[in-house]
Short mmCIF file of C-alpha atoms and ligand atoms in Angstrom, two decimals:
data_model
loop_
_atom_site.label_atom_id
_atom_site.label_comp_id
_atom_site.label_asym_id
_atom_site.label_seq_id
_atom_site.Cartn_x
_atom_site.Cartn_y
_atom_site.Cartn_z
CA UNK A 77 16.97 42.06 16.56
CA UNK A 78 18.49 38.50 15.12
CA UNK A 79 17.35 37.88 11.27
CA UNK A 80 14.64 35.19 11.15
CA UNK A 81 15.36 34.96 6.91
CA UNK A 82 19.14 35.48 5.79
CA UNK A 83 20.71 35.39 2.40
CA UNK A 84 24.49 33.45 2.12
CA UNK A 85 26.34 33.15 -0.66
CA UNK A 86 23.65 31.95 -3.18
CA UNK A 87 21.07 30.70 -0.79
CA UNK A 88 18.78 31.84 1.38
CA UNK A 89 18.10 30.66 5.01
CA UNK A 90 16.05 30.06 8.44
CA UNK A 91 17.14 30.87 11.83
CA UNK A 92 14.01 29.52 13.74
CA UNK A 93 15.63 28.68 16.59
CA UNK A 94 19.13 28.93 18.56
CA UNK A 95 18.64 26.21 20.40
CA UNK A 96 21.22 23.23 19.72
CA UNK A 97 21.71 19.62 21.69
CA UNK A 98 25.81 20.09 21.10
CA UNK A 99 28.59 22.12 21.47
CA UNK A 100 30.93 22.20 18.56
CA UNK A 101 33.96 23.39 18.85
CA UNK A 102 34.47 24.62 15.50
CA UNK A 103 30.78 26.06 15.57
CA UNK A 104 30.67 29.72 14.04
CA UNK A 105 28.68 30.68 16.38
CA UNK A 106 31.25 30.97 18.98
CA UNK A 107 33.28 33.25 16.48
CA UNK A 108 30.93 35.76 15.11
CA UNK A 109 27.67 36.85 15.68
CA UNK A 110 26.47 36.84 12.28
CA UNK A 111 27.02 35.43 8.61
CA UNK A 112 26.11 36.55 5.09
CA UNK A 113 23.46 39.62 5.46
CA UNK A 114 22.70 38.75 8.58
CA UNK A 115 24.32 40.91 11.45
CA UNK A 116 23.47 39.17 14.61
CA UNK A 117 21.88 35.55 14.18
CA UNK A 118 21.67 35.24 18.04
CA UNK A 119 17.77 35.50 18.82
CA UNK A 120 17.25 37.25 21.83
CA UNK A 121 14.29 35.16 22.47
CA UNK A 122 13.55 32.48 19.70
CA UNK A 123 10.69 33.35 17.04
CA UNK A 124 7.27 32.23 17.73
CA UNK A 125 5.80 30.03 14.55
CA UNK A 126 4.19 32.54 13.61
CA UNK A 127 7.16 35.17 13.29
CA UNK A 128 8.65 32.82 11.26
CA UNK A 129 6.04 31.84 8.90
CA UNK A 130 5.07 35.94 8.63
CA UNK A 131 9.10 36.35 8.16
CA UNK A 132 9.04 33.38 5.18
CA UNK A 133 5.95 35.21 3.20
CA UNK A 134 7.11 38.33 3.54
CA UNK A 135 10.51 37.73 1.94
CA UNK A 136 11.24 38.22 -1.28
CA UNK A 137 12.53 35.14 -3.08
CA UNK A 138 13.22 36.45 -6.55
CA UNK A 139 16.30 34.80 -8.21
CA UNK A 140 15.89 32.03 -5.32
CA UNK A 141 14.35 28.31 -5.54
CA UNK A 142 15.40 27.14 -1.87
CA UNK A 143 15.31 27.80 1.02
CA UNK A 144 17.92 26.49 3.61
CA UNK A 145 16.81 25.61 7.19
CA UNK A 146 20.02 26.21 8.73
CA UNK A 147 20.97 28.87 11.18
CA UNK A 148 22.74 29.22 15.10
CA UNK A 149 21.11 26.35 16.20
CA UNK A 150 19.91 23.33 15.67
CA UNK A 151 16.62 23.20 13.55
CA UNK A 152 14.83 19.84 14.74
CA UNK A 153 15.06 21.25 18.43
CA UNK A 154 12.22 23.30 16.76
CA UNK A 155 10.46 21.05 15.69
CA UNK A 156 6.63 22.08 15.34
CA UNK A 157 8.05 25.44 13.72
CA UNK A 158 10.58 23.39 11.28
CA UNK A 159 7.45 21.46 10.02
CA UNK A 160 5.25 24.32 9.54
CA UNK A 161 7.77 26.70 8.08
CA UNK A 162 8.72 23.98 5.72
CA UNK A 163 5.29 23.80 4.34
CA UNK A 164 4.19 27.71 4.03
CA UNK A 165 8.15 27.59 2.09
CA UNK A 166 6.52 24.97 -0.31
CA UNK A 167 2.91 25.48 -0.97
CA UNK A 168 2.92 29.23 -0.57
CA UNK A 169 6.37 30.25 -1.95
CA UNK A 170 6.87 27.45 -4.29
CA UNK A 171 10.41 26.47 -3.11
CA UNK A 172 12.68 23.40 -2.75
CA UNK A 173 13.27 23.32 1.13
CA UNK A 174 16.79 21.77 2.59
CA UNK A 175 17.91 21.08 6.09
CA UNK A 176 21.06 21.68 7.69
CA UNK A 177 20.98 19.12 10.60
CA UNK A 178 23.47 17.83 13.23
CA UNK A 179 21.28 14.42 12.18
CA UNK A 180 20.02 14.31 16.32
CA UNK A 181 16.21 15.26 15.76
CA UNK A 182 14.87 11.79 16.51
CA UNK A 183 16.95 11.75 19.94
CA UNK A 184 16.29 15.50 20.93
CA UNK A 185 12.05 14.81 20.24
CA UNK A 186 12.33 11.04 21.49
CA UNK A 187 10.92 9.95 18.33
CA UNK A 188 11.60 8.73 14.88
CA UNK A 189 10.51 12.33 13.03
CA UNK A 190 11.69 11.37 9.56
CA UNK A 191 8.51 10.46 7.92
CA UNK A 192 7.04 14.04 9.38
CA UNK A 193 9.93 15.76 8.26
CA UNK A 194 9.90 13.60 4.66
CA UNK A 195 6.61 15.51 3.55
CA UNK A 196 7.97 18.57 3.74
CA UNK A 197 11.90 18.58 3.29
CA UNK A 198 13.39 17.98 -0.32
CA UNK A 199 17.09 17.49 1.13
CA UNK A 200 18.61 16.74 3.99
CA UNK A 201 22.34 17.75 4.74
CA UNK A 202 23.67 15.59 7.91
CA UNK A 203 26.86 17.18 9.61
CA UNK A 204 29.10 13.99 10.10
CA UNK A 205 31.85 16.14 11.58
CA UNK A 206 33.93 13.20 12.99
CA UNK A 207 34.26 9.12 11.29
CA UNK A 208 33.85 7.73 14.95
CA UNK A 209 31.95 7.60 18.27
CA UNK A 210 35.30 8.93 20.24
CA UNK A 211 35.96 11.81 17.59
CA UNK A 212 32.19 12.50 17.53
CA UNK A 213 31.60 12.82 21.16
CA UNK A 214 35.01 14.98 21.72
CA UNK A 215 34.47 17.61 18.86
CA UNK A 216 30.44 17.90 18.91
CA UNK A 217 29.69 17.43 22.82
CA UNK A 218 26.46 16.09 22.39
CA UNK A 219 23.93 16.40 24.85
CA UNK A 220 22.47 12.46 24.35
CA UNK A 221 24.30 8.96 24.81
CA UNK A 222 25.11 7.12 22.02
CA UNK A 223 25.08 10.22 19.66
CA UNK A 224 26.93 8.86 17.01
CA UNK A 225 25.31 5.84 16.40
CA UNK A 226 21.92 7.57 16.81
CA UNK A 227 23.16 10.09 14.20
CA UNK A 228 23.61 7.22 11.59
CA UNK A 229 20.67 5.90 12.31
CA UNK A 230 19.00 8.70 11.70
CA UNK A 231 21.13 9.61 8.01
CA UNK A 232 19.77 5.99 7.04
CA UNK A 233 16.23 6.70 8.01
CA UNK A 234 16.49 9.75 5.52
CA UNK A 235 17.74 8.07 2.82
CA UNK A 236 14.85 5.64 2.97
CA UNK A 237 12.27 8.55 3.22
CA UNK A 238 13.46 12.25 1.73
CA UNK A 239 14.50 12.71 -1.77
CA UNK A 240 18.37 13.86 -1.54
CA UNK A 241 20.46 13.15 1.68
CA UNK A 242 24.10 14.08 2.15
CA UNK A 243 27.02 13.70 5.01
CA UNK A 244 28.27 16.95 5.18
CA UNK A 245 32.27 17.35 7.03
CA UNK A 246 34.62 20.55 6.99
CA UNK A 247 37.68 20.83 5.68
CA UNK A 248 39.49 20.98 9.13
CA UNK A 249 39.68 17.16 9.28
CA UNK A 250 42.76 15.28 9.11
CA UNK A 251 43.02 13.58 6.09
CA UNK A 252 42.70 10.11 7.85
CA UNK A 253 39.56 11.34 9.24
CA UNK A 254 38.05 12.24 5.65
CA UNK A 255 39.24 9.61 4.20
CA UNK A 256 37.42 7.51 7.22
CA UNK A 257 34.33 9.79 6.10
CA UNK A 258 34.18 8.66 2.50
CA UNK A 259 34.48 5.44 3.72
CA UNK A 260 31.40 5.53 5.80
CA UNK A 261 29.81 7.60 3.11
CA UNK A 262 30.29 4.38 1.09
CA UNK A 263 28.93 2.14 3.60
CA UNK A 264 25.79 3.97 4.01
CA UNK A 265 24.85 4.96 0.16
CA UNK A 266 25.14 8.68 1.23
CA UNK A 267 26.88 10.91 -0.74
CA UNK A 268 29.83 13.05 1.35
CA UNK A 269 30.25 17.03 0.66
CA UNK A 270 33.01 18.20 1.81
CA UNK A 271 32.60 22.06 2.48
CA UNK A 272 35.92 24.33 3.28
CA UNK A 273 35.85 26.06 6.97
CA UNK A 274 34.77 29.99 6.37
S1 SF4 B 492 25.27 21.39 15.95
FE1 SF4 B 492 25.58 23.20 14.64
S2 SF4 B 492 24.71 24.93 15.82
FE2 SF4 B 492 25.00 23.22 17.24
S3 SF4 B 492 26.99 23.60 18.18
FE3 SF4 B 492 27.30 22.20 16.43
S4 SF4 B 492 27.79 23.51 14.66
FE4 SF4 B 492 26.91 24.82 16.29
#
């Protein structure tokens, strides 16, 4: 059975759902089947709310004050549980609560969903993975028109709204490419993390 709560590195994470609107082809998920101390991340059917909520208060969180919404898939295509999860992680465990997001939750629930998920969600780390629409669309695959656009859109909503945003790339870029990335990163006000491929 997939882990619904995994630890990584220093953090600890979610895998509500494995559901994702793209197909990246550097995605980890393609590679192995699980990271950190998590053995197999691929759900064989994806947790009800309510195994996820029981999976959040039953972990321990000693020595941890976050938890990471992150896992093989794409959290906002899980909307309802993202929300709720989020706030059981916060009232009832008393942590700071990040997501991992390909940054296409208002397109995959047809609505703006950054005020819902601004009550709720401390941080928000946006995978930028390409500087342009043509880079975007060939590396990610996304499932919606206008993807890239609709990505930024969404980044600027959550800097308006939640408390810490971030682009996030890899380190598999071209250097043109990241230095196109800071570059956006400048034009938007949104700080750019640049995380090495593992
Ligand atoms: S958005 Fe994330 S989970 Fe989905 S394919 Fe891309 S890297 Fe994988």
């Amino acid at each position: 059975m997939a882990d619904i709560i995994y630890k990584y590195g220093k953090s600890v994470y979610a895998n509500i759902t494995n559901k994702c609107n793209c197909r990246c082809s550097f995605c980890i998920r393609f590679l192995k089947d699980g990271i950190g101390s998590a053995d197999v991340l691929w759900h064989k059917e994806n947790p009800s709310k309510e195994a996820v909520i029981e999976a959040i208060r039953e972990f321990d969180f000693t020595g941890f004050d976050e938890l990471v919404f992150c896992g093989y898939g794409e959290p906002t295509c899980a909307l309802d549980i993202l929300l709720s999860a989020a706030k059981v992680a916060k009232d009832e465990k008393k942590l700071k609560t990040r997501l991992n997001t390909n940054g296409l939750g208002n397109a995959e629930n047809g609505r703006d969903i950054v005020g819902e998920l601004s009550k709720v969600i401390d941080s928000v780390s946006i995978s930028l993975n390409a500087p342009n629409s043509i880079e975007y669309e060939e590396i990610t695959h996304p499932g919606f028109s206008n993807s890239f656009d609709r990505m930024i859109d969404f980044a600027k909503k959550c800097k308006e709204q939640v408390k810490e945003v971030k682009w996030s790339i890899v380190d598999v870029l071209s250097d043109d490419d990241i230095e196109e990335c800071k570059q956006l990163s400048e034009e938007t006000g949104i700080p750019l993390r640049i995380r090495h491929f593992a």
